[in-house]
Every structure is written in C-alpha cells, then in structure tokens.
C-alpha cells in the first residue's frame, strides 16, 4: 500500500506533529521562521507518518491476500531484502537486510508479500529482536508452513552518530521455527543466504 499521496496523511496527526516539530526546532536554538525551515515541520510530520505507516497495515492480511495452494515443499528463500526501521529508544534509524525463508506445507505466498511483511514491521518503532520475531510469527501463523527462518543484519545510527560511536558494528538477529530448529536445515539456509548464486556477493 503506497503512502505518499497527500490524502493518505492524517490531517490531525500532521497538524499535531507540525506544532511539535516547530517547537522542537525552536528549542534546539534554530529559527523556525527561517526560509529553509519554514516547511520543515510539515515535511517531518509527513516523513514520520511514512516511516511509521506499518501501524496501519496488517501483515497477515497481506500474506492471506496472496496465499496459493501449491505442493512445493522445498525451502523458499527471499534474501537481501533491504529494510529501514527506527529504534524505539532514540527514534534514530537502523537499516540493513532481512533474509527470510519458509518451507511450505500446502500453501505458498506471493514473493513480494514477504518483502511487504518486512516493511510493515520495519515501519514502526522497533528493536531488531522484536522485528525479527514479528516477521517470523506473521508467516508462521498465516501459511502454517513446515518452518520459517528470519535473519536480520543491521547497523544502528544510535550506535554510530552518537553514544558509543562505533561505525562498523553490525548486529545480527535470527529466529527459527519448525524444521529450521533442526541443525541441518538451518545450516542449509545459512549457507544459501551467504552464497552468491547471482554473483552479487
Ligand atoms: N537490544 C537492542 N538494543 C537496541 C536496539 N537499538 C538500540 N538499542 C540499544 O538500546 C540501548 C538503550 O540504552 P540506554 O542506556 O537506555 O540509552 P543510552 O544512554 O542512550 O545508551 P547509549 O546508546 O549506550 O549511549 C542502547 O544500548 C542501544 O544501543 C535494538 O534494536 N535492540
Ligand atoms: Zn537507539
């Protein structure tokens, strides 16, 4: 669901946030009336609604909307799904890649829906661990596959721009259900997500 059209921003939310960001700019010692900043509160109000639009979206509805009966029962992996989220502690971005797999049990879903589910849970205030589990649970609950695996690798701006100021640390989180709890299946998934079948790594 696109969220860039004017009418998709909630007017009362936009107005409340505009006021809030105008005050924030002044509190930070800037002049909110300065030419370059006059429209900034409105831009921020819209940007923040865009970045948190996941609260208005239902991952299970998206997955069920493209749930197809299919006998395929090997691993389906969608890897390198880029994600942008915001840590709930500092409301600063964290960004990276999600790798998602499932082993069907009578049903498959549209491949794009896997990426949409990543977006739906990313566009909220998050911690990387919960994001990882929410993606897994949504797929497990709707497709009821033989197993789901989710690995997220991300960098957190709150650890880069401020605080501990570490520029190269990458946080990896993972969640596994069903057959992926078995070491062999999990190892196959880990091998496939680090392979370069299309020469991209
Ligand atoms: N587990 C987890 N922690 C996160 C995530 N994003 C940010 N954090 C951490 O949340 C913690 C909040 O710790 P606090 O001590 O309350 O905050 P702080 O004083 O700003 O901490 P520093 O970042 O160490 O300066 C920090 O250690 C962040 O690195 C995340 O996705 N998962
Ligand atoms: Zn943070």
Coordinates of C-alpha atoms in Angstrom, one line a residue, residues 32-101:
X32 CA 11.5 28.1 12.7
X33 CA 10.6 31.1 10.5
X34 CA 13.9 31.0 8.6
X35 CA 13.2 30.4 4.9
X36 CA 14.8 26.9 4.8
X37 CA 13.0 25.8 7.9
X38 CA 9.5 27.2 7.4
X39 CA 8.2 24.0 5.7
X40 CA 10.4 21.6 7.7
X41 CA 7.8 20.8 10.4
X42 CA 5.3 19.7 7.8
X43 CA 7.9 17.7 5.9
X44 CA 8.9 16.0 9.1
X45 CA 5.3 15.3 10.1
X46 CA 4.8 13.6 6.7
X47 CA 8.2 11.8 6.8
X48 CA 7.4 10.4 10.3
X49 CA 4.0 9.2 9.2
X50 CA 5.6 7.5 6.3
X51 CA 8.2 5.8 8.5
X52 CA 5.6 4.5 10.9
X53 CA 2.9 3.6 8.4
X54 CA 3.3 -0.1 9.5
X55 CA 0.9 0.5 12.4
X56 CA -1.9 1.0 9.9
X57 CA -1.1 -2.2 8.0
X58 CA -1.9 -5.8 8.7
X59 CA 0.8 -8.3 7.7
X60 CA -1.5 -11.3 8.0
X61 CA -4.0 -9.7 5.6
X62 CA -1.2 -9.1 3.1
X63 CA 0.0 -12.7 3.3
X64 CA -3.5 -14.2 3.1
X65 CA -4.3 -11.9 0.2
X66 CA -1.8 -13.9 -1.9
X67 CA -2.0 -17.4 -0.4
X68 CA -2.0 -20.1 -3.0
X69 CA -2.4 -23.8 -2.8
X70 CA 0.8 -25.4 -4.1
X71 CA 2.5 -28.8 -3.5
X72 CA 6.1 -27.4 -3.4
X73 CA 7.7 -28.4 -0.2
X74 CA 11.4 -27.3 -0.5
X75 CA 12.8 -24.2 1.1
X76 CA 11.7 -20.8 -0.4
X77 CA 14.3 -18.1 0.4
X78 CA 13.9 -14.4 -0.2
X79 CA 17.2 -12.8 0.8
X80 CA 18.8 -9.4 0.8
X81 CA 15.5 -7.5 1.5
X82 CA 16.6 -4.1 2.4
X83 CA 15.0 -2.6 5.4
X84 CA 14.8 0.8 7.2
X85 CA 13.4 0.9 10.7
X86 CA 13.7 3.2 13.7
X87 CA 15.0 2.1 17.1
X88 CA 12.4 2.8 19.8
X89 CA 15.0 4.1 22.3
X90 CA 16.3 7.0 20.3
X91 CA 14.0 7.1 17.3
X92 CA 17.1 7.0 15.1
X93 CA 17.2 4.7 12.0
X94 CA 18.6 1.3 11.9
X95 CA 19.0 -0.2 8.4
X96 CA 20.2 -3.4 6.8
X97 CA 19.0 -6.5 5.2
X98 CA 16.5 -9.3 6.0
X99 CA 16.8 -12.8 4.8
X100 CA 13.5 -14.8 5.1
X101 CA 12.8 -18.4 4.3

